[in-house]
Amino acid sequence: MPKFGVGQAVKRTEDQRLLTGRGRYTDDMSLPNQAHAVILRSPYAHARFTITDTAAAKAAPGVITILTNADVRADGLGPIPCMAPVENRDGSQRADTVRELLTENVARHVGDCLALVVAETRDQARDAAELIEVDYDQLPAATDTVEASRPGAPQVWDTAPNNICFDWGRGDKEATDAAFNTADRVTEVTLVNNRIVVNSMEARGALADYDAATDRMTLYTSSQGPHFLLNVLADAIFKVDKGKIRVVTGDVGGGFGMKIFAYPEQPLVMWAARRIGRPVKWISDRGEAFMSDVQGRDNVTKAELAMDSQGHFLGLRATTYANLGGYLSNMGPMIPTVAGTSMLAGLYKTPAIYVNVLGVMTNTVPTDAYRGAGRPEAIYVIERVVDKAARELGLTPDEIRRRNFIPTEDLPYQTPMDETYDSGEFAAIMERGMQQADWNGFAARREAAERRGKLLGIGMSTYVETCGGGPPEQANIKFADNQDQLSIYIGTQTNGQGHETSYKQILSGRLGLDADAIIVAQGDSDLTPPGFTGGSRSVTNGGVAVDKVGQAIIDKGRQIAAHVMETAAADIEYADATFTVAGTDRRMSLFEVAQASKDPANLPDGVTPGLDEQYKNVPDASTYPNGCHVCEVEIDPETGVVEITRYSVVDDFGDVVNPLLLEGQVHGGIVQGVGQALHEHTVYDDDGQLLTGSYMDYTMPRADDFPLFTFSTRNVRCKTNPLGIKGSGEAGAIGAPPAIINAIVDALQPRLGLVDVDMPATPQVIWDLLHPQQAA
């Protein structure tokens, strides 16, 4: 493959391997003499239980061992921790929950882990699990996000009275209340941000081995970075030195935030392998995934927008109930609080904002980060209330936004939520979005739809998100011995985004190397530095580390080349992977310098042997991608079916590494956002049973649900990122839901007046709105 650099639309280098079946996912990995594990899970959402007899199960064919909470405690294993501190408004700390690897005597959601069965085959383990005798005392369940917080609701944890885990606030309450006291108009909206089952293409899995000679465990598992898991496993669960554990991740078939976190199954197979002296493998089936993978969203928010008589925003006030499930996941409390509320300002110059978030425990699967991790929820709130305010004031959706956008000349701009936007042209990007969507031609299209008996609507959303900051990312580069090749070792973990291509592109451009000379290594805690993928930070953060370590190699190589060619370093030029003495034909290739650097005789004073280098990038600030989505929908009033007829998006991602991969990320995000807005409905009944626990009942978006997307960029270079780039991995999922729902509201308004529509806007929901007498 030839050299390529930043800005080129290069096809993904990893696709040939993946599309020809040469990918290596967790379930593709097997070890000699491995056993198989199955989890006995609670069939009840809330129940006291006692495992009364395991004799028949232990005697079943192929069974090696059966482990329960008593064994967990006897071996001193710690629980799955929640690592997200949240301070209540009164200064106290949030409540905690104890999530043991195998729960002791109370199950708190359907799918809770009760026992581990290890057998020679998976089928034998499954058959034996059915022979374990358990006495259950079913308890009342709390499932509804708001009702669970009411006095008298079934109590999930004694440590969280009324199921309130935390009562958290952010912003200037006094200033916000004052803004409402002086407002001419106030718009209110109550919104449901529906719960999502992540449904990554590759289900979770774990394979563990134990080396008795070194007392070391190795875990092979699908993840978004092995070091996060290593820290949890070593520090919190096994309480051993990190050198006693190795975590390896191969190819990953989708993560979307869900695979960042530690789950009971991972340490369980490690523990079992250590006990029986054999490798142990567990692979989730799709039914297990529905009741054990952390789920996303599930907020109910009341938002109020205060305005003057001209529709200028004065203040925003919001109260959110955030469903956390039966246990606190690793970062669960952070998502609706710190992670999400920072974006409540949107792209608007609202002077005062205050938000109160109540974390609610329920007898449902725990929730945590899902693509966007709080930012989609925040943008959904602000873009829905802004659209409603426009309708109440008789303004067009674009006019109310135009009056309230942060002007370009005011950047950098610090919002009331303490985010400082560095760059962007917000009004201009909306204008481009409307032009691209042929906004002015909508009226004629609506008339044509009416003649066909259909309802046509158009909706927009603007968005901004904070991403690309957070913990540092390090890139290490090592040169191969006796061959013209080098490897990038980095802690981020591809889940299908195209990291291999992007990192090769950045380094190829910096060093002038053919991409074929570059190997990207991820997913091994023994080999790669700490890091993880999440928050649209891999290229914005890890990419900077790759670029900087490339420059460090050039700088060091220049000194060595100068010494070998007996000239001054200032006389050395570097281009196309070659060091050249300026004005001469004397030159050394990058790999010749790397080879020469191993001999101390070739090194100037103070230069260490070898050309291997590393660079840790510590972000100074976040990046703020932004954009405008415009969606057009056609509704059949006889069936309630919503068809997306046109979808257009204009984004600002700063400088772009690979336009082709970028557009693919946006397309995927839009699809997931549409899935939430129109299709995906996670329903628990009053007993906590998941009624939508398979694809028979849980609708996923499909290709024929979408038109061709119209996508373009209007990029403004990021001022807080050395490469000038802004994160892009989650943007589509942030802008899509409010654009779609705003379009549906617009389509329904001629018949129903101003209505509120919650997600998912299924055909049944729309039909009921259009036919209230028949629906009743």
mmCIF file of N, CA and C in Angstrom, residues 147-237:
data_model
loop_
_atom_site.group_PDB
_atom_site.id
_atom_site.type_symbol
_atom_site.label_atom_id
_atom_site.label_comp_id
_atom_site.label_asym_id
_atom_site.label_seq_id
_atom_site.Cartn_x
_atom_site.Cartn_y
_atom_site.Cartn_z
ATOM 1 N N GLU A 147 -41.859 6.394 39.264
ATOM 2 C CA GLU A 147 -42.666 5.815 40.339
ATOM 3 C C GLU A 147 -41.817 5.089 41.378
ATOM 4 N N ALA A 148 -40.665 4.560 40.963
ATOM 5 C CA ALA A 148 -39.796 3.866 41.919
ATOM 6 C C ALA A 148 -39.287 4.797 43.007
ATOM 7 N N SER A 149 -39.295 6.108 42.752
ATOM 8 C CA SER A 149 -38.791 7.068 43.739
ATOM 9 C C SER A 149 -39.870 7.577 44.683
ATOM 10 N N ARG A 150 -41.113 7.158 44.480
ATOM 11 C CA ARG A 150 -42.203 7.629 45.325
ATOM 12 C C ARG A 150 -42.207 6.899 46.673
ATOM 13 N N PRO A 151 -42.636 7.561 47.722
ATOM 14 C CA PRO A 151 -42.771 6.869 49.009
ATOM 15 C C PRO A 151 -43.705 5.670 48.871
ATOM 16 N N GLY A 152 -43.303 4.563 49.474
ATOM 17 C CA GLY A 152 -44.115 3.357 49.416
ATOM 18 C C GLY A 152 -43.767 2.419 48.282
ATOM 19 N N ALA A 153 -42.909 2.843 47.364
ATOM 20 C CA ALA A 153 -42.495 1.948 46.280
ATOM 21 C C ALA A 153 -41.636 0.824 46.852
ATOM 22 N N PRO A 154 -41.640 -0.355 46.225
ATOM 23 C CA PRO A 154 -40.772 -1.441 46.701
ATOM 24 C C PRO A 154 -39.319 -0.970 46.795
ATOM 25 N N GLN A 155 -38.672 -1.330 47.901
ATOM 26 C CA GLN A 155 -37.324 -0.856 48.166
ATOM 27 C C GLN A 155 -36.302 -1.817 47.564
ATOM 28 N N VAL A 156 -35.415 -1.296 46.700
ATOM 29 C CA VAL A 156 -34.403 -2.136 46.053
ATOM 30 C C VAL A 156 -33.206 -2.342 46.967
ATOM 31 N N TRP A 157 -32.727 -1.256 47.577
ATOM 32 C CA TRP A 157 -31.602 -1.297 48.509
ATOM 33 C C TRP A 157 -31.945 -0.487 49.757
ATOM 34 N N ASP A 158 -31.656 -1.036 50.915
ATOM 35 C CA ASP A 158 -31.901 -0.301 52.159
ATOM 36 C C ASP A 158 -31.014 0.926 52.258
ATOM 37 N N THR A 159 -29.874 0.904 51.553
ATOM 38 C CA THR A 159 -28.947 2.037 51.615
ATOM 39 C C THR A 159 -29.432 3.242 50.820
ATOM 40 N N ALA A 160 -30.487 3.067 50.027
ATOM 41 C CA ALA A 160 -31.005 4.156 49.190
ATOM 42 C C ALA A 160 -32.489 4.352 49.489
ATOM 43 N N PRO A 161 -32.839 5.110 50.537
ATOM 44 C CA PRO A 161 -34.247 5.319 50.891
ATOM 45 C C PRO A 161 -35.044 5.873 49.714
ATOM 46 N N ASN A 162 -36.250 5.342 49.544
ATOM 47 C CA ASN A 162 -37.108 5.705 48.412
ATOM 48 C C ASN A 162 -36.410 5.452 47.075
ATOM 49 N N ASN A 163 -35.428 4.589 47.112
ATOM 50 C CA ASN A 163 -34.679 4.196 45.910
ATOM 51 C C ASN A 163 -33.884 5.344 45.289
ATOM 52 N N ILE A 164 -33.694 6.416 46.044
ATOM 53 C CA ILE A 164 -32.901 7.535 45.551
ATOM 54 C C ILE A 164 -31.440 7.304 45.919
ATOM 55 N N CYS A 165 -30.632 7.033 44.918
ATOM 56 C CA CYS A 165 -29.207 6.789 45.137
ATOM 57 C C CYS A 165 -28.448 8.098 45.329
ATOM 58 N N PHE A 166 -28.864 9.121 44.610
ATOM 59 C CA PHE A 166 -28.253 10.436 44.778
ATOM 60 C C PHE A 166 -29.242 11.512 44.358
ATOM 61 N N ASP A 167 -29.044 12.693 44.901
ATOM 62 C CA ASP A 167 -29.818 13.890 44.567
ATOM 63 C C ASP A 167 -28.789 14.969 44.280
ATOM 64 N N TRP A 168 -28.500 15.152 43.012
ATOM 65 C CA TRP A 168 -27.333 15.919 42.571
ATOM 66 C C TRP A 168 -27.763 17.170 41.831
ATOM 67 N N GLY A 169 -27.011 18.218 41.966
ATOM 68 C CA GLY A 169 -27.336 19.453 41.263
ATOM 69 C C GLY A 169 -26.126 20.071 40.604
ATOM 70 N N ARG A 170 -26.391 20.865 39.562
ATOM 71 C CA ARG A 170 -25.307 21.556 38.857
ATOM 72 C C ARG A 170 -25.840 22.857 38.300
ATOM 73 N N GLY A 171 -25.009 23.883 38.379
ATOM 74 C CA GLY A 171 -25.392 25.174 37.846
ATOM 75 C C GLY A 171 -25.680 26.182 38.952
ATOM 76 N N ASP A 172 -26.139 27.352 38.541
ATOM 77 C CA ASP A 172 -26.433 28.449 39.461
ATOM 78 C C ASP A 172 -27.948 28.504 39.673
ATOM 79 N N LYS A 173 -28.400 27.892 40.762
ATOM 80 C CA LYS A 173 -29.842 27.812 41.018
ATOM 81 C C LYS A 173 -30.438 29.194 41.270
ATOM 82 N N GLU A 174 -29.722 30.005 42.017
ATOM 83 C CA GLU A 174 -30.255 31.323 42.350
ATOM 84 C C GLU A 174 -30.422 32.179 41.097
ATOM 85 N N ALA A 175 -29.411 32.190 40.244
ATOM 86 C CA ALA A 175 -29.491 32.984 39.018
ATOM 87 C C ALA A 175 -30.568 32.437 38.082
ATOM 88 N N THR A 176 -30.710 31.111 38.040
ATOM 89 C CA THR A 176 -31.721 30.516 37.170
ATOM 90 C C THR A 176 -33.116 30.844 37.660
ATOM 91 N N ASP A 177 -33.345 30.719 38.939
ATOM 92 C CA ASP A 177 -34.654 31.076 39.488
ATOM 93 C C ASP A 177 -34.971 32.546 39.226
ATOM 94 N N ALA A 178 -33.965 33.404 39.345
ATOM 95 C CA ALA A 178 -34.184 34.834 39.079
ATOM 96 C C ALA A 178 -34.564 35.060 37.619
ATOM 97 N N ALA A 179 -33.942 34.306 36.713
ATOM 98 C CA ALA A 179 -34.280 34.440 35.297
ATOM 99 C C ALA A 179 -35.740 34.062 35.047
ATOM 100 N N PHE A 180 -36.213 33.039 35.706
ATOM 101 C CA PHE A 180 -37.613 32.636 35.537
ATOM 102 C C PHE A 180 -38.559 33.664 36.137
ATOM 103 N N ASN A 181 -38.140 34.297 37.211
ATOM 104 C CA ASN A 181 -38.997 35.301 37.851
ATOM 105 C C ASN A 181 -39.206 36.522 36.957
ATOM 106 N N THR A 182 -38.256 36.786 36.061
ATOM 107 C CA THR A 182 -38.366 37.965 35.189
ATOM 108 C C THR A 182 -38.803 37.616 33.765
ATOM 109 N N ALA A 183 -39.054 36.343 33.509
ATOM 110 C CA ALA A 183 -39.344 35.894 32.140
ATOM 111 C C ALA A 183 -40.725 36.341 31.683
ATOM 112 N N ASP A 184 -40.843 36.655 30.395
ATOM 113 C CA ASP A 184 -42.145 36.934 29.785
ATOM 114 C C ASP A 184 -42.856 35.647 29.378
ATOM 115 N N ARG A 185 -42.068 34.651 28.982
ATOM 116 C CA ARG A 185 -42.657 33.385 28.543
ATOM 117 C C ARG A 185 -41.846 32.227 29.116
ATOM 118 N N VAL A 186 -42.539 31.148 29.453
ATOM 119 C CA VAL A 186 -41.887 29.925 29.916
ATOM 120 C C VAL A 186 -42.499 28.751 29.149
ATOM 121 N N THR A 187 -41.655 27.956 28.558
ATOM 122 C CA THR A 187 -42.085 26.735 27.881
ATOM 123 C C THR A 187 -41.667 25.538 28.720
ATOM 124 N N GLU A 188 -42.578 24.601 28.895
ATOM 125 C CA GLU A 188 -42.295 23.397 29.670
ATOM 126 C C GLU A 188 -42.489 22.165 28.795
ATOM 127 N N VAL A 189 -41.685 21.156 29.066
ATOM 128 C CA VAL A 189 -41.843 19.889 28.376
ATOM 129 C C VAL A 189 -41.366 18.775 29.298
ATOM 130 N N THR A 190 -42.071 17.663 29.284
ATOM 131 C CA THR A 190 -41.650 16.467 30.013
ATOM 132 C C THR A 190 -41.333 15.387 28.992
ATOM 133 N N LEU A 191 -40.131 14.850 29.087
ATOM 134 C CA LEU A 191 -39.610 13.966 28.045
ATOM 135 C C LEU A 191 -39.176 12.628 28.625
ATOM 136 N N VAL A 192 -39.437 11.580 27.874
ATOM 137 C CA VAL A 192 -38.923 10.250 28.194
ATOM 138 C C VAL A 192 -37.794 9.933 27.233
ATOM 139 N N ASN A 193 -36.624 9.691 27.785
ATOM 140 C CA ASN A 193 -35.509 9.224 26.968
ATOM 141 C C ASN A 193 -35.421 7.717 27.198
ATOM 142 N N ASN A 194 -35.970 6.962 26.255
ATOM 143 C CA ASN A 194 -36.261 5.550 26.462
ATOM 144 C C ASN A 194 -35.013 4.697 26.635
ATOM 145 N N ARG A 195 -35.182 3.612 27.371
ATOM 146 C CA ARG A 195 -34.092 2.680 27.641
ATOM 147 C C ARG A 195 -33.743 1.883 26.385
ATOM 148 N N ILE A 196 -32.439 1.628 26.242
ATOM 149 C CA ILE A 196 -31.903 0.947 25.064
ATOM 150 C C ILE A 196 -31.178 -0.327 25.498
ATOM 151 N N VAL A 197 -31.407 -1.411 24.771
ATOM 152 C CA VAL A 197 -30.572 -2.602 24.875
ATOM 153 C C VAL A 197 -29.505 -2.478 23.791
ATOM 154 N N VAL A 198 -28.247 -2.583 24.157
ATOM 155 C CA VAL A 198 -27.160 -2.194 23.257
ATOM 156 C C VAL A 198 -27.092 -3.077 22.011
ATOM 157 N N ASN A 199 -27.161 -4.388 22.182
ATOM 158 C CA ASN A 199 -27.218 -5.297 21.031
ATOM 159 C C ASN A 199 -26.032 -5.146 20.084
ATOM 160 N N SER A 200 -24.829 -5.174 20.625
ATOM 161 C CA SER A 200 -23.656 -5.211 19.755
ATOM 162 C C SER A 200 -23.705 -6.488 18.917
ATOM 163 N N MET A 201 -23.175 -6.420 17.703
ATOM 164 C CA MET A 201 -23.223 -7.581 16.816
ATOM 165 C C MET A 201 -22.539 -8.789 17.460
ATOM 166 N N GLU A 202 -21.380 -8.553 18.074
ATOM 167 C CA GLU A 202 -20.700 -9.611 18.817
ATOM 168 C C GLU A 202 -21.148 -9.563 20.264
ATOM 169 N N ALA A 203 -21.673 -10.664 20.776
ATOM 170 C CA ALA A 203 -22.065 -10.723 22.182
ATOM 171 C C ALA A 203 -20.817 -10.751 23.066
ATOM 172 N N ARG A 204 -21.015 -10.488 24.333
ATOM 173 C CA ARG A 204 -19.890 -10.553 25.264
ATOM 174 C C ARG A 204 -19.401 -11.994 25.430
ATOM 175 N N GLY A 205 -18.167 -12.121 25.865
ATOM 176 C CA GLY A 205 -17.609 -13.436 26.119
ATOM 177 C C GLY A 205 -16.335 -13.319 26.928
ATOM 178 N N ALA A 206 -15.898 -14.434 27.508
ATOM 179 C CA ALA A 206 -14.678 -14.434 28.310
ATOM 180 C C ALA A 206 -14.086 -15.837 28.310
ATOM 181 N N LEU A 207 -12.779 -15.902 28.137
ATOM 182 C CA LEU A 207 -12.025 -17.150 28.210
ATOM 183 C C LEU A 207 -10.837 -16.892 29.130
ATOM 184 N N ALA A 208 -10.648 -17.748 30.136
ATOM 185 C CA ALA A 208 -9.588 -17.518 31.111
ATOM 186 C C ALA A 208 -8.702 -18.744 31.247
ATOM 187 N N ASP A 209 -7.440 -18.480 31.544
ATOM 188 C CA ASP A 209 -6.459 -19.533 31.789
ATOM 189 C C ASP A 209 -5.669 -19.158 33.035
ATOM 190 N N TYR A 210 -5.145 -20.177 33.703
ATOM 191 C CA TYR A 210 -4.358 -19.952 34.918
ATOM 192 C C TYR A 210 -3.066 -20.746 34.829
ATOM 193 N N ASP A 211 -1.957 -20.058 35.075
ATOM 194 C CA ASP A 211 -0.642 -20.688 35.080
ATOM 195 C C ASP A 211 -0.207 -20.851 36.532
ATOM 196 N N ALA A 212 -0.268 -22.087 37.032
ATOM 197 C CA ALA A 212 0.062 -22.333 38.438
ATOM 198 C C ALA A 212 1.521 -22.032 38.728
ATOM 199 N N ALA A 213 2.402 -22.235 37.737
ATOM 200 C CA ALA A 213 3.833 -22.027 37.968
ATOM 201 C C ALA A 213 4.150 -20.571 38.282
ATOM 202 N N THR A 214 3.423 -19.670 37.646
ATOM 203 C CA THR A 214 3.662 -18.238 37.880
ATOM 204 C C THR A 214 2.546 -17.589 38.694
ATOM 205 N N ASP A 215 1.528 -18.386 39.039
ATOM 206 C CA ASP A 215 0.357 -17.866 39.750
ATOM 207 C C ASP A 215 -0.233 -16.675 39.005
ATOM 208 N N ARG A 216 -0.436 -16.866 37.695
ATOM 209 C CA ARG A 216 -0.883 -15.756 36.850
ATOM 210 C C ARG A 216 -2.104 -16.156 36.043
ATOM 211 N N MET A 217 -3.073 -15.261 35.994
ATOM 212 C CA MET A 217 -4.298 -15.487 35.231
ATOM 213 C C MET A 217 -4.272 -14.661 33.954
ATOM 214 N N THR A 218 -4.791 -15.255 32.879
ATOM 215 C CA THR A 218 -4.949 -14.536 31.612
ATOM 216 C C THR A 218 -6.420 -14.565 31.226
ATOM 217 N N LEU A 219 -6.944 -13.394 30.909
ATOM 218 C CA LEU A 219 -8.337 -13.262 30.487
ATOM 219 C C LEU A 219 -8.382 -12.783 29.051
ATOM 220 N N TYR A 220 -9.067 -13.529 28.205
ATOM 221 C CA TYR A 220 -9.354 -13.115 26.837
ATOM 222 C C TYR A 220 -10.815 -12.674 26.805
ATOM 223 N N THR A 221 -11.060 -11.424 26.454
ATOM 224 C CA THR A 221 -12.435 -10.927 26.512
ATOM 225 C C THR A 221 -12.634 -9.757 25.561
ATOM 226 N N SER A 222 -13.838 -9.627 25.078
ATOM 227 C CA SER A 222 -14.215 -8.500 24.233
ATOM 228 C C SER A 222 -14.332 -7.260 25.111
ATOM 229 N N SER A 223 -13.605 -6.197 24.761
ATOM 230 C CA SER A 223 -13.588 -5.018 25.629
ATOM 231 C C SER A 223 -13.341 -3.770 24.792
ATOM 232 N N GLN A 224 -13.311 -2.636 25.473
ATOM 233 C CA GLN A 224 -12.948 -1.372 24.839
ATOM 234 C C GLN A 224 -11.608 -0.872 25.365
ATOM 235 N N GLY A 225 -10.814 -1.804 25.845
ATOM 236 C CA GLY A 225 -9.485 -1.492 26.363
ATOM 237 C C GLY A 225 -9.169 -2.383 27.542
ATOM 238 N N PRO A 226 -8.101 -3.181 27.472
ATOM 239 C CA PRO A 226 -7.850 -4.162 28.531
ATOM 240 C C PRO A 226 -7.415 -3.568 29.853
ATOM 241 N N HIS A 227 -6.836 -2.388 29.841
ATOM 242 C CA HIS A 227 -6.293 -1.852 31.091
ATOM 243 C C HIS A 227 -7.377 -1.443 32.077
ATOM 244 N N PHE A 228 -8.507 -0.965 31.581
ATOM 245 C CA PHE A 228 -9.612 -0.652 32.494
ATOM 246 C C PHE A 228 -10.015 -1.905 33.261
ATOM 247 N N LEU A 229 -10.161 -3.001 32.541
ATOM 248 C CA LEU A 229 -10.530 -4.257 33.188
ATOM 249 C C LEU A 229 -9.419 -4.741 34.111
ATOM 250 N N LEU A 230 -8.182 -4.624 33.671
ATOM 251 C CA LEU A 230 -7.056 -5.056 34.502
ATOM 252 C C LEU A 230 -7.083 -4.367 35.857
ATOM 253 N N ASN A 231 -7.318 -3.075 35.857
ATOM 254 C CA ASN A 231 -7.338 -2.332 37.116
ATOM 255 C C ASN A 231 -8.443 -2.818 38.039
ATOM 256 N N VAL A 232 -9.642 -3.025 37.480
ATOM 257 C CA VAL A 232 -10.761 -3.484 38.296
ATOM 258 C C VAL A 232 -10.490 -4.890 38.832
ATOM 259 N N LEU A 233 -10.032 -5.770 37.964
ATOM 260 C CA LEU A 233 -9.812 -7.161 38.357
ATOM 261 C C LEU A 233 -8.728 -7.278 39.426
ATOM 262 N N ALA A 234 -7.624 -6.581 39.231
ATOM 263 C CA ALA A 234 -6.506 -6.700 40.167
ATOM 264 C C ALA A 234 -6.780 -5.980 41.474
ATOM 265 N N ASP A 235 -7.280 -4.755 41.384
ATOM 266 C CA ASP A 235 -7.412 -3.926 42.587
ATOM 267 C C ASP A 235 -8.650 -4.256 43.414
ATOM 268 N N ALA A 236 -9.774 -4.430 42.735
ATOM 269 C CA ALA A 236 -11.044 -4.539 43.466
ATOM 270 C C ALA A 236 -11.492 -5.972 43.697
ATOM 271 N N ILE A 237 -11.220 -6.867 42.756
ATOM 272 C CA ILE A 237 -11.828 -8.204 42.834
ATOM 273 C C ILE A 237 -10.851 -9.250 43.362
#
